[in-house]
XYZ file of C-alpha atoms in Angstrom:
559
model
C -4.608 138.999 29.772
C -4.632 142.650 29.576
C -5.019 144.266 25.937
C -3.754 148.114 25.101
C -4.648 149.628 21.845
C -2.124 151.971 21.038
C -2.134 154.874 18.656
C -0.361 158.016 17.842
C -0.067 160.536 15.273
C -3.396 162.050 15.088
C -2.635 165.121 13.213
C -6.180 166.414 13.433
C -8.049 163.724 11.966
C -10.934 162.850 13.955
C -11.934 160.675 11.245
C -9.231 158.314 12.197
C -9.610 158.959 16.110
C -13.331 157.955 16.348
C -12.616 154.836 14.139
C -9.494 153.846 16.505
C -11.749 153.702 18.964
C -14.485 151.654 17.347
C -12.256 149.259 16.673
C -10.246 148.966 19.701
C -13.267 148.258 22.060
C -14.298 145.688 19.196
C -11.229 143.928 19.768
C -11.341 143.927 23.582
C -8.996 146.515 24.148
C -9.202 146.994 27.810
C -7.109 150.458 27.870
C -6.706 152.812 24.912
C -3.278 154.972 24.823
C -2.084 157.719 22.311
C 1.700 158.804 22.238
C 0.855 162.530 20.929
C 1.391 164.197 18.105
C -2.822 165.094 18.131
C -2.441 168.240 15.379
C -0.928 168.673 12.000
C -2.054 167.791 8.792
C -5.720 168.081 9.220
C -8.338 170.199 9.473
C -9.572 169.508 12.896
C -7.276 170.134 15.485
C -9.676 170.926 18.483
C -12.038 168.293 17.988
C -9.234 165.972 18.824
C -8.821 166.997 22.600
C -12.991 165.884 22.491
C -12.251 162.617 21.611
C -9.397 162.084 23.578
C -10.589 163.329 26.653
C -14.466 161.476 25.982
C -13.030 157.923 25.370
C -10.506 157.952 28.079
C -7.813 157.775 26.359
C -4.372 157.912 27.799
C -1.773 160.386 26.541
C 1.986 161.576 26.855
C 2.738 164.538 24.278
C 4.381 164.733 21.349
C 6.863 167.307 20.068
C 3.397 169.089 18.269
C 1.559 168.872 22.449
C 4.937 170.819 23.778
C 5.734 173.069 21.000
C 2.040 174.310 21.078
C 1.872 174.192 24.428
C 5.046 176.721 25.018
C 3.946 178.573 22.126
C 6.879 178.424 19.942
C 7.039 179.560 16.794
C 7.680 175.683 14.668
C 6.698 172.207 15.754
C 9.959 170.860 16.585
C 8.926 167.974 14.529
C 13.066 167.148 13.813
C 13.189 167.802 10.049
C 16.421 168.901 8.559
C 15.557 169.837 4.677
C 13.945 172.850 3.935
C 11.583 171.804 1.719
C 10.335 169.273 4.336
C 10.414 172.117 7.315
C 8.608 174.491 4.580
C 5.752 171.712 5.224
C 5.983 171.251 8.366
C 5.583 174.997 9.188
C 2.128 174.925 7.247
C 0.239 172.540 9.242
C 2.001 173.716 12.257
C 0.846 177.285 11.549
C -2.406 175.983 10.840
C -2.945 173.483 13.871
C -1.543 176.262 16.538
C -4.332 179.162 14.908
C -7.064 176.627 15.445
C -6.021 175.812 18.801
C -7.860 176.966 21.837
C -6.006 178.490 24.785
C -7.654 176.356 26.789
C -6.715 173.362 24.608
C -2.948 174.269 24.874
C -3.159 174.489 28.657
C -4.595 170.931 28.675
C -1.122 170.000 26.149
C 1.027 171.335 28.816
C -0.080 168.955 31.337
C 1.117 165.809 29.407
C 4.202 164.296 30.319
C 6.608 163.515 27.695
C 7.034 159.864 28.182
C 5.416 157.219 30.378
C 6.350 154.217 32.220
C 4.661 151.747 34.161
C 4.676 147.861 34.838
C 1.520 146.078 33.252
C 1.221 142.279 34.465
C 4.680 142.391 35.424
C 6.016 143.553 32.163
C 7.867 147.157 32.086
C 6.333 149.280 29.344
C 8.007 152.201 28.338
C 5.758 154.917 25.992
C 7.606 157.602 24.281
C 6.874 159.731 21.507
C 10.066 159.622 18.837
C 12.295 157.209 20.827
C 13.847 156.899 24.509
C 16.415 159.292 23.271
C 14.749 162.133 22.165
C 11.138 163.820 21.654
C 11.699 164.116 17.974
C 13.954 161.391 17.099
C 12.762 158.839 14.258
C 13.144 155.415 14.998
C 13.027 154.262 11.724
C 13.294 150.278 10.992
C 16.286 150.429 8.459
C 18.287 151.908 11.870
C 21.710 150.051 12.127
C 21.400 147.082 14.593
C 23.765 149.756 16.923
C 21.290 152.789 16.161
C 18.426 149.955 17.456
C 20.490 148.765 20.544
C 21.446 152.707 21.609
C 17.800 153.317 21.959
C 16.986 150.502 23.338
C 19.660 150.180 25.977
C 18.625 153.966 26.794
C 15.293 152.161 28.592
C 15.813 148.899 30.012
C 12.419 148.041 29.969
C 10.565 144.552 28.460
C 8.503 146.690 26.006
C 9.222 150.308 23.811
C 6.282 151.596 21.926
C 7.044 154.985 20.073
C 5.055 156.676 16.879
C 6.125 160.258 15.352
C 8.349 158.200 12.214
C 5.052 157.584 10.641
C 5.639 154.101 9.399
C 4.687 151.039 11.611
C 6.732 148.085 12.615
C 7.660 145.518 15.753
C 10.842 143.828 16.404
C 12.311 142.376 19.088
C 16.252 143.495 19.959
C 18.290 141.912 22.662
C 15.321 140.805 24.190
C 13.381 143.901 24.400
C 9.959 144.231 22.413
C 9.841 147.439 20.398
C 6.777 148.884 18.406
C 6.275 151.622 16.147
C 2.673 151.727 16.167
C 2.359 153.800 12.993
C 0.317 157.093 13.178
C -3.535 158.078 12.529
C -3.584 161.268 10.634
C -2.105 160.085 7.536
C -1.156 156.505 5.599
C 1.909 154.746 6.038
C 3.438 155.738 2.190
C 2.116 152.047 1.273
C -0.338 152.707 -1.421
C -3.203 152.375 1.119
C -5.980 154.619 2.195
C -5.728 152.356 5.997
C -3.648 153.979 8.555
C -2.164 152.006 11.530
C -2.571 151.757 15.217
C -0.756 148.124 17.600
C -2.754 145.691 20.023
C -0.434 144.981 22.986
C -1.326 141.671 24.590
C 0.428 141.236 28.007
C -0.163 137.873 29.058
C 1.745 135.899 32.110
C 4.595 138.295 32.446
C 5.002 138.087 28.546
C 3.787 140.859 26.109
C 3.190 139.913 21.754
C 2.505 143.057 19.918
C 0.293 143.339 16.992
C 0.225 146.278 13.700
C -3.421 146.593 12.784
C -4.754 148.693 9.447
C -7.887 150.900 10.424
C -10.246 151.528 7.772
C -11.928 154.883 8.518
C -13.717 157.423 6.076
C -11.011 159.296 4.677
C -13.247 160.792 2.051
C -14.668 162.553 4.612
C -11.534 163.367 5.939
C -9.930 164.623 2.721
C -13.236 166.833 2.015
C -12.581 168.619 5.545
C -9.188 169.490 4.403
C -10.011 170.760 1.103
C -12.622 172.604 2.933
C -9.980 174.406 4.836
C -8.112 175.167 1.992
C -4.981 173.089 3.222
C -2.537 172.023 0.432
C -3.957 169.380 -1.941
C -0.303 167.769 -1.472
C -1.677 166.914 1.608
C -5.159 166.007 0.717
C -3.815 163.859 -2.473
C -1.998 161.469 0.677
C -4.982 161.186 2.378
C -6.371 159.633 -0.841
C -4.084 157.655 -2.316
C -1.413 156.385 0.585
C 1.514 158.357 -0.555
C 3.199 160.515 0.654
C 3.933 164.003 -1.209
C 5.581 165.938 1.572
C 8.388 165.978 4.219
C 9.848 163.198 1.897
C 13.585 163.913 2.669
C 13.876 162.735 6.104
C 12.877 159.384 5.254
C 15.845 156.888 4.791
C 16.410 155.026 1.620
C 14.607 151.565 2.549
C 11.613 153.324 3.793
C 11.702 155.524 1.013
C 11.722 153.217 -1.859
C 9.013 151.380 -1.159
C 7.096 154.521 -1.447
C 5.292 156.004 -5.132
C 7.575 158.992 -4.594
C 11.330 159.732 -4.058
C 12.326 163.422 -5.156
C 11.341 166.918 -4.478
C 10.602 168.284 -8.060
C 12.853 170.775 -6.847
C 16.072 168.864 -6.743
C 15.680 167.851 -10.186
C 18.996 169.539 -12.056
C 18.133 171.984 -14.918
C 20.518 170.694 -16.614
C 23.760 167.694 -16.641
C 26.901 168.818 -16.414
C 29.418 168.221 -19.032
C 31.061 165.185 -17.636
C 32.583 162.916 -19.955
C 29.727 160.485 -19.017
C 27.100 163.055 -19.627
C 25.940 163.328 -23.176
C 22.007 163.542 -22.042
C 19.412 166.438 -21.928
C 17.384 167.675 -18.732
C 15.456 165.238 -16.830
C 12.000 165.666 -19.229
C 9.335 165.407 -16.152
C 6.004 166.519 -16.650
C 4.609 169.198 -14.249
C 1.546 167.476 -13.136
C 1.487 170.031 -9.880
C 3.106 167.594 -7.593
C 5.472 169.159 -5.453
C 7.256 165.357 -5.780
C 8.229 162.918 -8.603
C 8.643 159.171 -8.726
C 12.305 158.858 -9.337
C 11.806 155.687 -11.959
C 10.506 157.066 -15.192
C 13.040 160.261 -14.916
C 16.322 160.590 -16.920
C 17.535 159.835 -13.287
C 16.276 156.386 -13.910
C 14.687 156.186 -17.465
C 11.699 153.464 -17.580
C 14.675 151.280 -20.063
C 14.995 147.809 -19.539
C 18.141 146.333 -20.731
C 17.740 141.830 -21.358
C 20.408 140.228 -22.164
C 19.825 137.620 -23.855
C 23.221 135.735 -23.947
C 26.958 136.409 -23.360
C 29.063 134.194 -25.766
C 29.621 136.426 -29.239
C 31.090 135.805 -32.340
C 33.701 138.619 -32.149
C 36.172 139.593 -29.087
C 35.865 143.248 -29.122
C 39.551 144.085 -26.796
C 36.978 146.962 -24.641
C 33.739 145.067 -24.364
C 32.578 146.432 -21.180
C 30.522 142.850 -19.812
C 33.584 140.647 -20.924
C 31.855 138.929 -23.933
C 33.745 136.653 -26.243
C 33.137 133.931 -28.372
C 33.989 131.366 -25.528
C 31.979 133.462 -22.973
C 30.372 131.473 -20.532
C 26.688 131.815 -22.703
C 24.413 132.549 -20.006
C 21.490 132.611 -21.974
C 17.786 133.131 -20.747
C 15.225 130.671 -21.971
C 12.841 131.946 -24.118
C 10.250 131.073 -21.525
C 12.066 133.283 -19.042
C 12.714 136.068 -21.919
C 8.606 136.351 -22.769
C 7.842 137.221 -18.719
C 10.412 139.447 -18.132
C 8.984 141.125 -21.128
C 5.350 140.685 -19.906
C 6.726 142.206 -16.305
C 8.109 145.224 -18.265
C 5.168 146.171 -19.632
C 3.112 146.118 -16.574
C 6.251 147.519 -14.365
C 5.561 150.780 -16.762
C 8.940 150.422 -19.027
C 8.555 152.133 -22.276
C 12.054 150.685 -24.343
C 13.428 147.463 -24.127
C 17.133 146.712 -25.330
C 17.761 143.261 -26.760
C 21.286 142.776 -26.331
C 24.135 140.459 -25.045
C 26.654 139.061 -26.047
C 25.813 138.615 -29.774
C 21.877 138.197 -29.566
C 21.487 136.525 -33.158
C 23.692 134.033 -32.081
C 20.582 132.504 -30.989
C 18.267 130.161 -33.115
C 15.221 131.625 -31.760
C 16.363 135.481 -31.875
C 13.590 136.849 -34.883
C 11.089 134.898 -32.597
C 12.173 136.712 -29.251
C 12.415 139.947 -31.340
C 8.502 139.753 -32.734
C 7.344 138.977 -28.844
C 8.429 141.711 -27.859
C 8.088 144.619 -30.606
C 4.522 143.090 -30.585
C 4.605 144.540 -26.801
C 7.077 147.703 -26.064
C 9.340 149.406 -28.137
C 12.438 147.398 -29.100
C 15.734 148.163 -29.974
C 17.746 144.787 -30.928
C 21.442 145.128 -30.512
C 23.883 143.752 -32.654
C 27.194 143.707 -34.602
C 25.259 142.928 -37.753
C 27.605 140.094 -39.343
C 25.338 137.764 -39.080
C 22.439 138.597 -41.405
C 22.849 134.942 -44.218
C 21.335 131.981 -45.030
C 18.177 131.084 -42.691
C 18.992 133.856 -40.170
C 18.482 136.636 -43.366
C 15.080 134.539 -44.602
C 14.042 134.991 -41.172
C 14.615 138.543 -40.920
C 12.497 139.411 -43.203
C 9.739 138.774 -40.706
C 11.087 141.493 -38.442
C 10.628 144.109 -41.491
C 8.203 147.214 -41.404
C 7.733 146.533 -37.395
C 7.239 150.120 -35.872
C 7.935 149.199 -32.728
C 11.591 147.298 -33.891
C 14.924 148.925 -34.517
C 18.459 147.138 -35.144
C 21.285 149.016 -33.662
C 25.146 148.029 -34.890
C 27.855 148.863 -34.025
C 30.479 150.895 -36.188
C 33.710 152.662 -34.607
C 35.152 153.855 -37.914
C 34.507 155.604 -40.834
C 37.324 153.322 -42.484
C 37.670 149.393 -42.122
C 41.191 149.360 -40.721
C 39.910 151.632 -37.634
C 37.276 149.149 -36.748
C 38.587 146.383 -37.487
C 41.445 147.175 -34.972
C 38.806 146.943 -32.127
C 36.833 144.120 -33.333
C 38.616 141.766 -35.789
C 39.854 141.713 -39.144
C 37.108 142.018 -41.847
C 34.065 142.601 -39.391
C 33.767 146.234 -40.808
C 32.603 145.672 -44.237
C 30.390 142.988 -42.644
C 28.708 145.176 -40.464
C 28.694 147.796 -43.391
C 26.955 144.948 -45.430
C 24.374 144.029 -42.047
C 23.336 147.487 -42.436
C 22.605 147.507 -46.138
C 20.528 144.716 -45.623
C 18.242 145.598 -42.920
C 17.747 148.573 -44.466
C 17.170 146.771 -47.721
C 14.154 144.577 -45.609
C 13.019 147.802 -44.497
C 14.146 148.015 -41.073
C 15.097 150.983 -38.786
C 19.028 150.942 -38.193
C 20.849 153.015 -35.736
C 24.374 153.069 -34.909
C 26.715 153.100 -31.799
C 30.228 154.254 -31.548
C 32.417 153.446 -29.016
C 34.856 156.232 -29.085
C 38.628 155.883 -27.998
C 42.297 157.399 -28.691
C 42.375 155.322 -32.235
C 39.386 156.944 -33.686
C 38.167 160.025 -32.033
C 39.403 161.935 -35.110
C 37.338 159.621 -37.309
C 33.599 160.550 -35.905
C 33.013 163.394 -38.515
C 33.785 161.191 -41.404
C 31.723 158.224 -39.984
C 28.349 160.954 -39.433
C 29.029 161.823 -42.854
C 28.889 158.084 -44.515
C 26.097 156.979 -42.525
C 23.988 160.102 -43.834
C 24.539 158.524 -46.961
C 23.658 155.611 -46.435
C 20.095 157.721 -44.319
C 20.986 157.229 -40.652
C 21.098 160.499 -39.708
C 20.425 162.904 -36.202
C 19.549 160.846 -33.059
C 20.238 157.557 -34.967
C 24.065 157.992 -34.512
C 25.897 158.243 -31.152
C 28.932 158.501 -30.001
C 29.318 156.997 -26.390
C 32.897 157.378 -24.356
C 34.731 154.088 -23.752
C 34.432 152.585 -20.200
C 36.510 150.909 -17.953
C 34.881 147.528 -17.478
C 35.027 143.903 -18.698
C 37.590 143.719 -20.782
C 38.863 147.445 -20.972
C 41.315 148.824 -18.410
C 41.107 152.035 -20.082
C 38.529 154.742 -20.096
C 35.962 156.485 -17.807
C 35.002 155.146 -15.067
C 31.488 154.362 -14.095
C 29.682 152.836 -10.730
C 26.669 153.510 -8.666
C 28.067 156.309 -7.512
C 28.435 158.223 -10.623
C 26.183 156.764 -12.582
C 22.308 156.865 -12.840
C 20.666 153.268 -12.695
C 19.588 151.472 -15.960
C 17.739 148.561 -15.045
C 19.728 145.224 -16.963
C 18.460 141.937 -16.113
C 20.625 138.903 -16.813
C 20.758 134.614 -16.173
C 22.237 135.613 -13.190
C 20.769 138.402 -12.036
C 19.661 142.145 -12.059
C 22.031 144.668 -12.570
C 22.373 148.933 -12.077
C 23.360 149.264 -15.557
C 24.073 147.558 -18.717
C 27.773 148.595 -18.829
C 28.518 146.676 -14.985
C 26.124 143.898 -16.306
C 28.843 140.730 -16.361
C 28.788 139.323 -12.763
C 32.492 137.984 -12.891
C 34.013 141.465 -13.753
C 31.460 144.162 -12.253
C 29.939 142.569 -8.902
C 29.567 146.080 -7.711
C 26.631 146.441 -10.348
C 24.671 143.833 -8.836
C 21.446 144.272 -7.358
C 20.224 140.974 -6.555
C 19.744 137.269 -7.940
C 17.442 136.544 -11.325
C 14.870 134.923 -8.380
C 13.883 138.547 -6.891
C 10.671 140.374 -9.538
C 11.639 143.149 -11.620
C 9.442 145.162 -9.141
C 12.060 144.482 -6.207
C 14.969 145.239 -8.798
C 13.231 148.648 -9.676
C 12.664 149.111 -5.636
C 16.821 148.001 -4.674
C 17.795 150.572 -7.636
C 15.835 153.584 -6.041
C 17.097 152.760 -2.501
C 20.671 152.481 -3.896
C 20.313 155.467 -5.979
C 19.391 157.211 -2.444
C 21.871 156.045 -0.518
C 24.703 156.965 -3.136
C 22.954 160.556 -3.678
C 25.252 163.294 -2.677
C 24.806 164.471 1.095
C 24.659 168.180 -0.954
C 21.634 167.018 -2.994
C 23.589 166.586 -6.301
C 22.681 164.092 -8.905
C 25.062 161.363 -10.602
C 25.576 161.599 -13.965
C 24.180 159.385 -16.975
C 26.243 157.395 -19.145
C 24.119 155.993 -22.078
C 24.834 152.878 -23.502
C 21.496 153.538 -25.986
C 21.658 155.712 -28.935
């Protein structure tokens, strides 16, 4: 058997370098190879050529070894945002000043790629990818992006680096291997970076990704030292990345901490129909990124639905509820860890809703789990409130972290009741006096439409008799789903996620949340964890994102 250890990526971190190394000879490794890329990033960009050159190790260069070594003026590194290149020019800057001449000379002697037969098996080493220098071969590649690369070779084995995230798969028979990069994590969270074993064995080759500890402390206090950016030394310590963000593809992207140049935040919505929102509210905490969750882009609200059936068929309901509704409900059981998984998945609101939520028996007992946990806003059409179901209330009263919302789309009963049945407005009038009676927060929704857009004055003008007042009145446009074939319309595309989890599944937003009539919204079955919905959002949200960098807009179903 004949083992390779094979890194690349240094960036100037002989932290990593010496540890590869280490390790490598621990594990047998009978011939050590790097695939270039030796400066960038760190502080140390000559000590590098030391190591490499004192441990035998076998290079080809990287687009950093030829742009260096020709002297040009940027690193070729293949970046196509600004803000990334912006980046990319500092540590290139900085590497080529702390390059010797005699260094560079050395670069220029590399070749570019390398090929040679290893126990019979054809290995081909290249730096981006067989078809170019620079070229990322991500893992989220199209199975026809994969084969074009790999049909560029021919040979039994492909190892290439420079993408900066390690993986192995084998296509149409031929073994490929990102073995991940040394200079910096792999955007997973971990302080580890990567290098791959290559075990050629009988004509047959098995590749394996190994982490490398190494003392990055040491690492990031050289590159404070330097004065490099403490973007860059902030990755070094944590395992995320917080630069050159934009050329990474959705998938990859997602599973990072980070999604979004603070930069490409709007200043403001624009004044869509959808769009009744203020600026994105992020706080400035120096990062020249942001986590995308957490953002008005995709506010940290959880939307449960506890049931579908209802005891009024409102002729618009956007997720098709009725009183004959196929219920759907979620077992309490089910309802107390998804609320459990919200507060440790960093969601500040949750939205009780369905569906008519106090249809259920155990509603008040759902509703005190959770106030008791996050901020809870219980939706409802507020007819419901007698007998036991009022008694019961009572134990939801003075709550701080509880509020009832109803809904009300008229200032007179005839107007409302033309949406939702006859007699359900002076119901829901009543609802209201009575939670407000047991001393419970109320808010109300409007659904606006051609009947009673002229009516919205006069309703703002009742409830602030009756003290619901400001923020704790909304009007939100009527949308084309479920039931309604009028209105705006909303998707992904339009449309920034609100997580809504349902019996059957997780959703993009509460107003595509019925499976039969939006399938579009879905993001995945009720089996995946809310931490996988919150990842298949971000990536969708990032694949739907404007080519120009624009922003969808928000519709808000909450008040």
């Amino acid at each position: 058997m004949t083992r390779i250890a094979i890194c690349g990526g240094v960036y100037s971190n002989p932290y990593a370098l010496r540890a590869f190394v280490a390790d490598a000879r621990a594990k047998g490794a009978d011939r050590l190879w790097c695939l270039g890329d030796f400066g960038g990033y760190g502080a140390e960009p000559e000590e590098i050529w030391t190591l490499l050159r004192g441990n035998d190790i076998e290079c080809i260069a990287g687009n950093y070894e030829v742009a260096i070594g020709r002297g040009d003026p940027d690193c070729g590194c293949g970046y196509r945002d600004p803000r990334d290149n912006e980046y990319a020019q500092l540590m290139y800057d900085y590497t080529r000043t702390h390059t010797s001449a005699g260094y560079a000379a050395w670069m220029r002697s590399l070749p570019t790629e390398r090929r040679e037969r290893v126990d019979g098996v054809d290995v081909h080493l290249v730096h981006g990818s067989t078809l170019q220098l620079n070229d990322f071969w991500w893992e989220s590649l199209t199975d026809q992006e994969h084969r074009e690369r790999v049909a560029a070779s021919g040979a039994d084995v492909i190892c290439c680096t420079h993408s900066g995230i390690p993986w192995t798969r084998r296509i149409d028979g031929t073994l490929v291997v990102n073995v991940g990069v040394l200079g910096r994590p792999a955007n997973d969270g971990r302080q580890e970076v990567w290098y791959a074993l290559l075990d050629v064995v009988d004509g047959a080759a098995e590749a394996t990704l190994v982490p490398l500890a190494y003392d990055w402390r040491a690492h990031a206090a050289s590159m404070r030292a330097a004065g490099l950016p403490e973007a860059f030394v902030e990755t070094v310590e944590t395992g995320w990345w917080t630069t050159c963000l934009e050329i990474v593809p959705p998938q990859e992207r997602s599973h990072g901490r980070f999604q979004l140049y603070r930069s490409a935040l709007p200043d403001e919505f624009g004044a869509a129909e959808v769009s009744w929102a203020d600026a994105p509210d992020t706080v400035d905490d120096g990062r020249p990124v942001v986590e995308l969750f957490g953002t008005a882009l995709f506010p940290p609200r959880l939307w449960l639905y506890t049931n579908f059936h209802c005891n009024l068929k409102c002729w618009y309901c956007s997720v098709a509820s009725h009183p004959k509704a196929r219920p759907r409900e979620i077992s309490g059981e089910r309802y107390r860890e998804l609320v459990d998984e919200a507060v440790a998945e960093g969601f500040t609101e949750l939205y009780v809703t369905g569906g008519e939520p106090f249809l259920r028996a155990d509603v008040v007992e759902l509703l005190e789990y959770a106030s008791e946990r996050i901020a809870t806003v219980a939706l409802t059409n507020g007819l419901l409130y007698k007998g036991r179901r009022r008694t019961e209330l009572a134990r939801l009263a003075h709550r701080p972290n509880l509020i009832l919302q109803t809904s009300i789309d008229g200032a007179r009963a005839e107007t409302h009741d033309r949406n939702r049945g006859e007699g359900s407005w002076v119901r829901a009038m009543e609802g209201i006096e009575i939670a407000q009676s047991l001393g419970m927060p109320v808010r109300v929704g409007m659904t606006e439409t051609a009947q009673n857009q002229d009516e919205v004055p006069l309703l703002r003008e009742l409830l602030r008799q009756r003290g619901i007042v400001g923020a704790n009145f909304a009007v939100r446009p009527l949308v084309r789903r479920g039931h309604s074939d009028t209105g705006v319309e909303i998707d992904d595309q339009n449309t920034v996620p609100e997580l809504a989890v349902t019996a059957d599944g997780w959703h993009w937003h509460p107003a595509g949340a019925d499976l039969a009539t939006s399938p579009d919204m879905l993001l995945g079955p009720s089996e995946i964890s809310m931490r996988e919905a919150k990842r298949r959002a971000v990536e969708r949200f990032l694949v739907r994102r404007q080519s120009d960098g624009s922003l969808p807009q928000i519709y808000h179903c909450a008040v």
